PDB file of C-alpha atoms in Angstrom:
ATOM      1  CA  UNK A   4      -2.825 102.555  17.290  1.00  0.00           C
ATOM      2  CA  UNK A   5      -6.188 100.513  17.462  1.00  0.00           C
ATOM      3  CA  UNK A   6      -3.774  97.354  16.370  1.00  0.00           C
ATOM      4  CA  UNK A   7      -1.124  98.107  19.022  1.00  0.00           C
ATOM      5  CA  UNK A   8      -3.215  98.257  21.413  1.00  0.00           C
ATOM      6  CA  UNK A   9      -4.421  94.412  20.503  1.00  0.00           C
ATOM      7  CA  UNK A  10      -1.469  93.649  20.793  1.00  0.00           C
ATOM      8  CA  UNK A  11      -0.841  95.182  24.136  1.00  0.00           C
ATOM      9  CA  UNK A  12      -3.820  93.115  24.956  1.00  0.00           C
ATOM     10  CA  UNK A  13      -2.455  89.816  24.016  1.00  0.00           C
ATOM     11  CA  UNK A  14       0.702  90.626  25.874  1.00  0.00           C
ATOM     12  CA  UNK A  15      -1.527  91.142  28.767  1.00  0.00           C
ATOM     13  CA  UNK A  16      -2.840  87.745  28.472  1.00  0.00           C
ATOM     14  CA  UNK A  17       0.529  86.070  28.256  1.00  0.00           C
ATOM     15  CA  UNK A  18       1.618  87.792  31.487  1.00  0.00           C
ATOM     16  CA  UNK A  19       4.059  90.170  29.855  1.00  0.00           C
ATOM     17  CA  UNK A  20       4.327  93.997  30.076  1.00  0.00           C
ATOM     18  CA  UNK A  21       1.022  94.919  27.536  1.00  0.00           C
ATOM     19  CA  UNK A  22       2.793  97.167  25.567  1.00  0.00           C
ATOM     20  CA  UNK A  23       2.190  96.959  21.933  1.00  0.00           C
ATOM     21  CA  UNK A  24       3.585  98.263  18.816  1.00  0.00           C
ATOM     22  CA  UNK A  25       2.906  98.080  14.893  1.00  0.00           C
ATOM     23  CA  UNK A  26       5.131  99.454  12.131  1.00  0.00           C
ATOM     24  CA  UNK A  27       3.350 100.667   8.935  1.00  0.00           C
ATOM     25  CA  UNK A  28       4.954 101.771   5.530  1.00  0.00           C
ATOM     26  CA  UNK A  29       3.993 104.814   3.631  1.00  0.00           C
ATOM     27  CA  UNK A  30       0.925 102.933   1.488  1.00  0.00           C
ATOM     28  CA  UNK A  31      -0.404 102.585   5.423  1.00  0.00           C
ATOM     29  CA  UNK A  32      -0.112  99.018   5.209  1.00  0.00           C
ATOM     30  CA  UNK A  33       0.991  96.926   8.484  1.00  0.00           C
ATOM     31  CA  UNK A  34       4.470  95.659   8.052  1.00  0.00           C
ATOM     32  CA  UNK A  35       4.930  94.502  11.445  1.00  0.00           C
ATOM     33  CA  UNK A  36       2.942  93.895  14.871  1.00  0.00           C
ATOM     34  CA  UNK A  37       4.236  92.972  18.270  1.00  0.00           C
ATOM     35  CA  UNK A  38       3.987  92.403  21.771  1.00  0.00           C
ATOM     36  CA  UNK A  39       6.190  92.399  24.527  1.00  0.00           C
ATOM     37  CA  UNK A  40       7.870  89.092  25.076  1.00  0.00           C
ATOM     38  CA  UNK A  41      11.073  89.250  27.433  1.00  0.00           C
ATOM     39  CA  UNK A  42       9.510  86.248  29.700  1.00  0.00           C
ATOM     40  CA  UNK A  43       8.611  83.868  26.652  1.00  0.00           C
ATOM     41  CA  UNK A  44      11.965  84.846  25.140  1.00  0.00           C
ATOM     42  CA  UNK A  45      14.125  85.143  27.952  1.00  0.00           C
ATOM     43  CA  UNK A  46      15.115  88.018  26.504  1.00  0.00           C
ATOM     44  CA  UNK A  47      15.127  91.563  27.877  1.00  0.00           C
ATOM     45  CA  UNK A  48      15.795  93.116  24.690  1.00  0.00           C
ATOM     46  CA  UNK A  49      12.492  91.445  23.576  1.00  0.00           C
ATOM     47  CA  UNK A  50      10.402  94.595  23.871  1.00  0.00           C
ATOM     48  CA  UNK A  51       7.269  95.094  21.523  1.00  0.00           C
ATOM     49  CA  UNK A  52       9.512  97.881  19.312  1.00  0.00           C
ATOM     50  CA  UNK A  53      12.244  95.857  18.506  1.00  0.00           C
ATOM     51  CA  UNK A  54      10.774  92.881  18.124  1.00  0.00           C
ATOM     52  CA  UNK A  55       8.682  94.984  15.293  1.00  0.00           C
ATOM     53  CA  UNK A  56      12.029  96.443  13.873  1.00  0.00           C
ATOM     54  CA  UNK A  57      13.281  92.600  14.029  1.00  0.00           C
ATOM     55  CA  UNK A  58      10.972  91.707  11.945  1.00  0.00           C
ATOM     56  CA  UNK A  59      10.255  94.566   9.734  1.00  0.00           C
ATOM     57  CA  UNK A  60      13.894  94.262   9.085  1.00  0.00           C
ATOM     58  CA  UNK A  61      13.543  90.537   8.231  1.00  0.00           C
ATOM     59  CA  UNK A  62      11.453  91.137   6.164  1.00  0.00           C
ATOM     60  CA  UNK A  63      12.837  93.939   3.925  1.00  0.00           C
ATOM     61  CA  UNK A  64      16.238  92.374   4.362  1.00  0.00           C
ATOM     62  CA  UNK A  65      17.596  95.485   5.439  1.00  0.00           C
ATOM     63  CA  UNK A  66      18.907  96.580   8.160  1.00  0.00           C
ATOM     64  CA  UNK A  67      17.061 100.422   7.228  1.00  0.00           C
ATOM     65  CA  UNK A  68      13.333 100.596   6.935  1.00  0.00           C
ATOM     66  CA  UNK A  69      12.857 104.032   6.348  1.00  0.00           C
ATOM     67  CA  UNK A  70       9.338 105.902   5.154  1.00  0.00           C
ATOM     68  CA  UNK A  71       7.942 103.932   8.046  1.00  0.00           C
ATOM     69  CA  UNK A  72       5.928 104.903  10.932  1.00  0.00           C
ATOM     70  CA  UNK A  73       5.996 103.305  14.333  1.00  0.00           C
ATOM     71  CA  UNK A  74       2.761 103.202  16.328  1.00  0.00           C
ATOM     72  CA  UNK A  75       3.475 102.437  20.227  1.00  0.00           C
ATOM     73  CA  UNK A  76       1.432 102.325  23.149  1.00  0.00           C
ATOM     74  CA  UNK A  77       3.851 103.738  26.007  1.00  0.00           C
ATOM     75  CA  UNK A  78       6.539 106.046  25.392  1.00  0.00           C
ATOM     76  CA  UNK A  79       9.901 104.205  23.830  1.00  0.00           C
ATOM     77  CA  UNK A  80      12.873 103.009  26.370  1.00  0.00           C
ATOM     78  CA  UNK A  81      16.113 104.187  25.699  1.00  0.00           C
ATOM     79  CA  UNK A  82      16.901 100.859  24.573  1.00  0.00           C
ATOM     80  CA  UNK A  83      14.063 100.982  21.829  1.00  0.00           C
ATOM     81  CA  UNK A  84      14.203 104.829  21.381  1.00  0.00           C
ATOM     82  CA  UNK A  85      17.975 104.507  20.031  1.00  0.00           C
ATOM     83  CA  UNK A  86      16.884 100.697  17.878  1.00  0.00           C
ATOM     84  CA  UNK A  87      14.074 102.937  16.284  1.00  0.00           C
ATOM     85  CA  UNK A  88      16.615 105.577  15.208  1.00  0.00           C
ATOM     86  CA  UNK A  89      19.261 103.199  13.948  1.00  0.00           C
ATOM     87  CA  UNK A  90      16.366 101.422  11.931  1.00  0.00           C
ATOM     88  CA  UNK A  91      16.183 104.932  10.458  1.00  0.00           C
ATOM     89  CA  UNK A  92      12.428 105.005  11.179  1.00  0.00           C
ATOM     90  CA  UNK A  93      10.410 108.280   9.819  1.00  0.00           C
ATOM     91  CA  UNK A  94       8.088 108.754  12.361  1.00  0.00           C
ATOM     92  CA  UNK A  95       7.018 107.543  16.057  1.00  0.00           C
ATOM     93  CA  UNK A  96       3.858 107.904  17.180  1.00  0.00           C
ATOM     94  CA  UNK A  97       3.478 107.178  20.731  1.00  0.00           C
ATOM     95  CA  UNK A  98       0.142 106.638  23.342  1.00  0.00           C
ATOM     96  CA  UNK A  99       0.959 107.147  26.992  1.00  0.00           C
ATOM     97  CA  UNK A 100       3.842 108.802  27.684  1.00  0.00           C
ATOM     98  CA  UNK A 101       6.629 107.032  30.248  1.00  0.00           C
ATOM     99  CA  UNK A 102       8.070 109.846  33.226  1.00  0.00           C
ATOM    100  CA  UNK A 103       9.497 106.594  34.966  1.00  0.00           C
ATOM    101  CA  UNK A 104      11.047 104.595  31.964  1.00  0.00           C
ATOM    102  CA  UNK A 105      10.916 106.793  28.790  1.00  0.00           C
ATOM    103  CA  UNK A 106      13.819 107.625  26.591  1.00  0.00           C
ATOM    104  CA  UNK A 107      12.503 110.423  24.416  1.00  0.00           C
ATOM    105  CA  UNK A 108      10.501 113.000  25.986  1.00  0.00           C
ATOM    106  CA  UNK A 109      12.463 111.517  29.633  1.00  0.00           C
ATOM    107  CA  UNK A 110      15.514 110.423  30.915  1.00  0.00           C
ATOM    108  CA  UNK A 111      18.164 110.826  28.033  1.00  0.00           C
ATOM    109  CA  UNK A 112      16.074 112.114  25.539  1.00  0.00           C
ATOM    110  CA  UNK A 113      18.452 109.791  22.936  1.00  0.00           C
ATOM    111  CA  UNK A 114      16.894 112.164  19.845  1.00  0.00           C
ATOM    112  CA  UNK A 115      18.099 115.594  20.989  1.00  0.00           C
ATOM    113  CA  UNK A 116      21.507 113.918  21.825  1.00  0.00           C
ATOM    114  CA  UNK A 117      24.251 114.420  19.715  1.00  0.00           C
ATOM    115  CA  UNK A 118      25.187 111.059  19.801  1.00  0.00           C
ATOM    116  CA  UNK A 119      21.798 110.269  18.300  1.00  0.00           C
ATOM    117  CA  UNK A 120      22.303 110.630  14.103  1.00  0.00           C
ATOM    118  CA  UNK A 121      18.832 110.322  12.798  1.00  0.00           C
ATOM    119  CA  UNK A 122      15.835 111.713  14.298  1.00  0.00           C
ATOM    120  CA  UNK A 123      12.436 110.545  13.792  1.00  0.00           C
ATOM    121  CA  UNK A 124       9.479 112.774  14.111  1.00  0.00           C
ATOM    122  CA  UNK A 125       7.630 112.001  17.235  1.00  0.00           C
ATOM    123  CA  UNK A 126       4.746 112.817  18.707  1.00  0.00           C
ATOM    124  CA  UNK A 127       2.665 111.375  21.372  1.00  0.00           C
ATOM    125  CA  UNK A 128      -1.528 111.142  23.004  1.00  0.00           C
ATOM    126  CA  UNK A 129      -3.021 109.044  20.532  1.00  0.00           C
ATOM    127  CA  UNK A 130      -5.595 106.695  22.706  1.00  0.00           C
ATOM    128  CA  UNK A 131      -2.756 107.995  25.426  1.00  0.00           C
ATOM    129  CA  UNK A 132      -5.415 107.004  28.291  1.00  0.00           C
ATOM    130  CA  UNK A 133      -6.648 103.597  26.736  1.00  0.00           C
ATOM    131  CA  UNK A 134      -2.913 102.877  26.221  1.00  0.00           C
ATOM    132  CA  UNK A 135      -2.376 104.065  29.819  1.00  0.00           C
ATOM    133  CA  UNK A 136      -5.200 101.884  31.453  1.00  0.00           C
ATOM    134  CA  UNK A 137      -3.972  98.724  30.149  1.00  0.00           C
ATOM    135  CA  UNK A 138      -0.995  99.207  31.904  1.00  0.00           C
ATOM    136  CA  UNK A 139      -2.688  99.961  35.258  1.00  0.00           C
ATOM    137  CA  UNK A 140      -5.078  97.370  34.804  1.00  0.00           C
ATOM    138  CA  UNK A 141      -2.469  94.792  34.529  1.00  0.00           C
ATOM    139  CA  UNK A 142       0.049  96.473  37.297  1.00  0.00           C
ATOM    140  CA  UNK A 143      -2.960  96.494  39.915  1.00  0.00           C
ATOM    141  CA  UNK A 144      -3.711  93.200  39.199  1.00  0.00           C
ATOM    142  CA  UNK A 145      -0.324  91.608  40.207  1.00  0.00           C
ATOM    143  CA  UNK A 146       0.298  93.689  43.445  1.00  0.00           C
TER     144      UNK A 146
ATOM    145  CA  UNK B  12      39.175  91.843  27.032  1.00  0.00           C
ATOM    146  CA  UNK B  13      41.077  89.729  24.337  1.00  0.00           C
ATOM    147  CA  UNK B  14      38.476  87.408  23.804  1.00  0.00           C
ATOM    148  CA  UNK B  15      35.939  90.246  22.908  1.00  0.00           C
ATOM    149  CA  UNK B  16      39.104  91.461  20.627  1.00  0.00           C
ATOM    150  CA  UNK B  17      39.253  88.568  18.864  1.00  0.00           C
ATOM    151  CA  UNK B  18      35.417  88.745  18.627  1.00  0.00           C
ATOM    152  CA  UNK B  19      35.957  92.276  16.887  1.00  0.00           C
ATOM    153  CA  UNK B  20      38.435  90.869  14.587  1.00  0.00           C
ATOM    154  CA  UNK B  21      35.785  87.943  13.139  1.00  0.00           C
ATOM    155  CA  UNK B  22      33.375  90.806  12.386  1.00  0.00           C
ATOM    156  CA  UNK B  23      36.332  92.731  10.860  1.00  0.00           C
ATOM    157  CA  UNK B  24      36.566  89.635   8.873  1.00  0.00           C
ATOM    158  CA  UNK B  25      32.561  89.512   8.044  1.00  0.00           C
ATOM    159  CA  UNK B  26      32.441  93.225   6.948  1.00  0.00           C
ATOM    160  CA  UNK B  27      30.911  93.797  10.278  1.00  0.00           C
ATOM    161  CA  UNK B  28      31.676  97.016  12.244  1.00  0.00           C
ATOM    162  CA  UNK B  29      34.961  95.695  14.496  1.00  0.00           C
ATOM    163  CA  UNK B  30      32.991  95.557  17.793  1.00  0.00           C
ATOM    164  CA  UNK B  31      33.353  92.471  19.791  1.00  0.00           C
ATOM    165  CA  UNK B  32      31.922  91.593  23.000  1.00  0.00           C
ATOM    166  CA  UNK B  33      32.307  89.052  26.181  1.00  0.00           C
ATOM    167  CA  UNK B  34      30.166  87.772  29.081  1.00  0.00           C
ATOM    168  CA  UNK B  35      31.880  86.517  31.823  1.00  0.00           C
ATOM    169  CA  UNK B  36      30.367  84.868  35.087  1.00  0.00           C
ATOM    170  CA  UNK B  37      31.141  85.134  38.716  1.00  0.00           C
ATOM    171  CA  UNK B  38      33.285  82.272  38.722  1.00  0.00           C
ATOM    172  CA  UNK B  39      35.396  84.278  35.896  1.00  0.00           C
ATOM    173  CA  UNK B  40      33.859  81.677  33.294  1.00  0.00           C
ATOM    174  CA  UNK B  41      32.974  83.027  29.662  1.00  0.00           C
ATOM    175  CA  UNK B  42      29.403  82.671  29.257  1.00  0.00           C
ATOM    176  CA  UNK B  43      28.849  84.300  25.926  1.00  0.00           C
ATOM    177  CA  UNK B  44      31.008  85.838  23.571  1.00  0.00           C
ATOM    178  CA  UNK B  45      29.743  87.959  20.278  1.00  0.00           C
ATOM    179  CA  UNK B  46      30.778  90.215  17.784  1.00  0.00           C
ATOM    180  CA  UNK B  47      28.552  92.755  15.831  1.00  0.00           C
ATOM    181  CA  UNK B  48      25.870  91.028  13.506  1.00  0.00           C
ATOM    182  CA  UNK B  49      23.662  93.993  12.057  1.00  0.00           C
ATOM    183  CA  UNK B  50      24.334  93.589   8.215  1.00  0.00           C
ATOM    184  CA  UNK B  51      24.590  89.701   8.345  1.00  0.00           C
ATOM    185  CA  UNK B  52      21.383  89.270  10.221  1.00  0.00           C
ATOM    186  CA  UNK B  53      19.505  92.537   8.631  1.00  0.00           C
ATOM    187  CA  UNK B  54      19.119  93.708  12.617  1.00  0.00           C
ATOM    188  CA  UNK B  55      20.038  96.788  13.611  1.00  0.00           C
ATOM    189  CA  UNK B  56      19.613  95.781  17.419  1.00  0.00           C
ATOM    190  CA  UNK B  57      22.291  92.975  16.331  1.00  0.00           C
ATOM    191  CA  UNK B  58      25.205  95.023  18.007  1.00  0.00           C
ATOM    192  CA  UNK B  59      27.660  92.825  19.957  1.00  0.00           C
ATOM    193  CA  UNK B  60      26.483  93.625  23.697  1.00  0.00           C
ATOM    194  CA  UNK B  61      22.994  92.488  22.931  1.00  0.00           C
ATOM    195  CA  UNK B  62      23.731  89.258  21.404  1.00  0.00           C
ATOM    196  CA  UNK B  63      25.653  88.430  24.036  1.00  0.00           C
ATOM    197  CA  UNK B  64      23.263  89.047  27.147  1.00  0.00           C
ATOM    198  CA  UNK B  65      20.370  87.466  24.282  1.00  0.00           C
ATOM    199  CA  UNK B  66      22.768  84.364  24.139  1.00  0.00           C
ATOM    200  CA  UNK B  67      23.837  84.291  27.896  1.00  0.00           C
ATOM    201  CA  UNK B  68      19.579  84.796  28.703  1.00  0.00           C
ATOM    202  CA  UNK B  69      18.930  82.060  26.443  1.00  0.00           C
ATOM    203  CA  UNK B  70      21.250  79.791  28.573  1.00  0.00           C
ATOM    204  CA  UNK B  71      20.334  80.545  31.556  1.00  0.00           C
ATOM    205  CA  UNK B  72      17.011  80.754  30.956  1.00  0.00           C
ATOM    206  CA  UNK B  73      16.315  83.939  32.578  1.00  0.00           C
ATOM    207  CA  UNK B  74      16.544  87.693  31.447  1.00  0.00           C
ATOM    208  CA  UNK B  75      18.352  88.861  34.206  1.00  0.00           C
ATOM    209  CA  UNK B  76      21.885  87.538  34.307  1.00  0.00           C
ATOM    210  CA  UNK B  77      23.174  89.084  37.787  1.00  0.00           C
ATOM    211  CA  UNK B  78      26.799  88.956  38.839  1.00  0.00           C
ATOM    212  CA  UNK B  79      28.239  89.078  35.471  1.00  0.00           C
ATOM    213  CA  UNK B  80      30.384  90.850  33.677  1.00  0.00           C
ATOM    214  CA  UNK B  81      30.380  92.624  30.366  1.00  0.00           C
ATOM    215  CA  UNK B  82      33.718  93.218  28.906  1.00  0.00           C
ATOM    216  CA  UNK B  83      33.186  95.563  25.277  1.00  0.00           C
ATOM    217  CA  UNK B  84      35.616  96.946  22.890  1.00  0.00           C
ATOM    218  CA  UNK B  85      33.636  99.930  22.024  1.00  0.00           C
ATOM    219  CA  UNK B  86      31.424 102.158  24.601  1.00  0.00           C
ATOM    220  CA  UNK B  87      28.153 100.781  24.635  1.00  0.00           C
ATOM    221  CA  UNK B  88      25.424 102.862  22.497  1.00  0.00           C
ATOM    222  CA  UNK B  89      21.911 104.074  24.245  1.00  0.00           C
ATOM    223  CA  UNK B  90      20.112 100.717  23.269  1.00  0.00           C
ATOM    224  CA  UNK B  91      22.798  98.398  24.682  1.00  0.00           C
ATOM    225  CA  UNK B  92      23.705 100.550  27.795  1.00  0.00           C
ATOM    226  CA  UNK B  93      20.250 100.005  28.462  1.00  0.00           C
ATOM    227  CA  UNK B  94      19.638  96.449  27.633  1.00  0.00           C
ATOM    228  CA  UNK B  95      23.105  95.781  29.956  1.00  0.00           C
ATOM    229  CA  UNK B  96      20.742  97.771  32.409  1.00  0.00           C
ATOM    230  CA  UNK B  97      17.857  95.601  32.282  1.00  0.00           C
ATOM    231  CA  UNK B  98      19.554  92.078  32.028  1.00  0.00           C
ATOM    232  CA  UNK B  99      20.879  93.316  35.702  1.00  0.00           C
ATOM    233  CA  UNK B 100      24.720  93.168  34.862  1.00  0.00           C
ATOM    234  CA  UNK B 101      26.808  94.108  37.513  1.00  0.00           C
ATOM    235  CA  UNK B 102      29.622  95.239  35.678  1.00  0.00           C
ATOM    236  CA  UNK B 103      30.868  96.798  32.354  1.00  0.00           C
ATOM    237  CA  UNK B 104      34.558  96.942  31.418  1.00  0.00           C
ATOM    238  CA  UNK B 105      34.781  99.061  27.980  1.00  0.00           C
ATOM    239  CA  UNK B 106      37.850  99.042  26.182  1.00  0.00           C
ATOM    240  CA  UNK B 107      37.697 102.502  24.077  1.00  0.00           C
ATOM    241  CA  UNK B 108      35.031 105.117  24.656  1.00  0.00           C
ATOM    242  CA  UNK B 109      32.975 106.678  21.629  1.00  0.00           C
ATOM    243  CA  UNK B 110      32.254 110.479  21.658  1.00  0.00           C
ATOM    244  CA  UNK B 111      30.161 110.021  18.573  1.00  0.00           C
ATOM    245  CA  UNK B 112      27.833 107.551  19.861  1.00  0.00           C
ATOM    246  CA  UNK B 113      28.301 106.045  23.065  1.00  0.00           C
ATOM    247  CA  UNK B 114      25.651 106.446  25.640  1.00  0.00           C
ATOM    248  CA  UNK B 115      27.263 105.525  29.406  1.00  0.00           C
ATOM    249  CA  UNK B 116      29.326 108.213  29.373  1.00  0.00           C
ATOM    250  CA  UNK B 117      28.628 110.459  26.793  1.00  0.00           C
ATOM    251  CA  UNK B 118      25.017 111.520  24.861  1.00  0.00           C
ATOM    252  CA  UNK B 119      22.145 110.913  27.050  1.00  0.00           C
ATOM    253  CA  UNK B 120      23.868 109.252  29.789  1.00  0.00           C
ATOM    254  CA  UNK B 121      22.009 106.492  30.630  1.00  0.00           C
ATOM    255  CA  UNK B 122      23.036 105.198  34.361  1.00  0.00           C
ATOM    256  CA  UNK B 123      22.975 108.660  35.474  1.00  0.00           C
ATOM    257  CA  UNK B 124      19.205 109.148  34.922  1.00  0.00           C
ATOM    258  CA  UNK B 125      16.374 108.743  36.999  1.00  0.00           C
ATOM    259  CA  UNK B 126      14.841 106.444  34.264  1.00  0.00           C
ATOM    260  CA  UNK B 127      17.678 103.933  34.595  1.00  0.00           C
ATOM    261  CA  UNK B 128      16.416 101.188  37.332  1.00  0.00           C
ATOM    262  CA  UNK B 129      19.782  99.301  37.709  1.00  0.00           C
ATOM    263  CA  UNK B 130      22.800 100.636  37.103  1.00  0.00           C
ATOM    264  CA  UNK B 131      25.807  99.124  36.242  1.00  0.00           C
ATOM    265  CA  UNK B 132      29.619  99.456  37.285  1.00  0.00           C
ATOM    266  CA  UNK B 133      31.446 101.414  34.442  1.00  0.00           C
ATOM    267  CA  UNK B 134      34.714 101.371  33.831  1.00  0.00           C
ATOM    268  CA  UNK B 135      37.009 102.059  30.843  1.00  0.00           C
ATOM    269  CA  UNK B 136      40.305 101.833  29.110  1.00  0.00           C
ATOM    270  CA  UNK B 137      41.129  98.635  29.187  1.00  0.00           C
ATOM    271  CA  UNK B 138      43.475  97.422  25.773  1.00  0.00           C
ATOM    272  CA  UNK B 139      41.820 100.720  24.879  1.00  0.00           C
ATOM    273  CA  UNK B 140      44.100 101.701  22.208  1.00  0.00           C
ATOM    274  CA  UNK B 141      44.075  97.772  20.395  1.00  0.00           C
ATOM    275  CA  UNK B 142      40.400  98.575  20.530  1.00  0.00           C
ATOM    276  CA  UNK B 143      40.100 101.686  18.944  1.00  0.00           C
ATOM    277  CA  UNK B 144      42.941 100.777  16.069  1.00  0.00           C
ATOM    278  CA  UNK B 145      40.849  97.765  15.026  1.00  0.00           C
ATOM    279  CA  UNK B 146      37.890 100.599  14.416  1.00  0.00           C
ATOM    280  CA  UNK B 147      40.179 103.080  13.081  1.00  0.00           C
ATOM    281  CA  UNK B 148      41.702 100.483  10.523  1.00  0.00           C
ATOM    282  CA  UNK B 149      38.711  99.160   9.350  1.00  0.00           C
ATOM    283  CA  UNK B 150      36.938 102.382   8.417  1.00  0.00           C
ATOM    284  CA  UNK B 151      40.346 103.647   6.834  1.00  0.00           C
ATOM    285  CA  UNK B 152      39.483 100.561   4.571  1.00  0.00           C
ATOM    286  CA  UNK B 153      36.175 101.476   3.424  1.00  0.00           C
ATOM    287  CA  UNK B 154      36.797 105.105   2.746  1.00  0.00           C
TER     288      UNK B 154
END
């Protein structure tokens, strides 16, 4: 979670969302890291998860990438909640959790759906309030 | 709605699962126009409806492409009912609906909770049964 949140930093400093997120396999090796980027990219999709799972993916040219753990500072959109189950990720560990944006403890809750066909292990509160303050640093600074 | 057929029918042709997708602007103008890409491009976020709004984002060099419309062959999943929600489209015209995995009207819903910021016009049935036959017929194949 320490390297998510660097990269939540470095999102911070490019003026996007700091929300970070690093995939590791099951030897605990980083496999992917990533920061938001929907204004570099012009890309709303572009959120730290599945930019990860992009290039995770990439990487293990598959579309799968399974006995993998997802580290994530702020609770996973819907959007990135339902990428990280098709990627068939193991687990999800989350930091803050989301009540105004979140997609699996809030909103649709895509993993007790059953629309939703593979369900990663999640839990969440790992450096929850260093994952939280980025976020407030950066939101109080733009108002 | 037959241009995001024929968009079906090319992944068809690529081994692809037969879902097609097309952007269209105010001025009724096709903007972007993709089928389903997960197995060519080892992405599992690759579905049609987020290439498209990626593509159309890219172009306009923006990510949020207001006062378009998104016509689909296949009800949208969680991740691209949300990604249609955050690229601000106005509208979403799906041609068959998908008990099994759709996420606008069925699962967790996503435009009818309070985590969705911008919701969409739905509507649906449009060429739904061409649609759904193209799906039908291609996993008939591969049984």
């Amino acid at each position: 979670m320490r390297a998510a949140l660097e990269e939540a930093k470095s999102a911070a400093r490019r003026e996007e969302v700091p929300i970070g997120a690093v995939l590791v396999n099951k030897n605990g090796e980083i496999v992917s890291a990533q920061g938001n980027r929907t204004l570099e990219l012009n890309d709303p999709s572009a959120h730290a998860e599945i930019l990860c799972i992009r290039e995770a993916c990439k990487l293990a040219k598959a579309q799968r990438i399974t006995d993998c753990t997802l580290y994530v500072t702020l609770e996973p959109c819907a959007m990135c909640a339902a990428a990280i189950s098709f990627a068939r990720i193991r687990r999800v560990v989350i930091g803050a959790l989301d009540p105004k944006g979140g997609g699996i403890l809030h909103g649709g809750k895509f993993y007790e759906q059953p629309t939703c066909h593979h369900k990663p292990e999640a839990s969440h509160g790992l450096l929850a309030e260093e994952c939280g303050q980025i976020l407030k640093d950066f939101f109080r600074k733009r108002r």
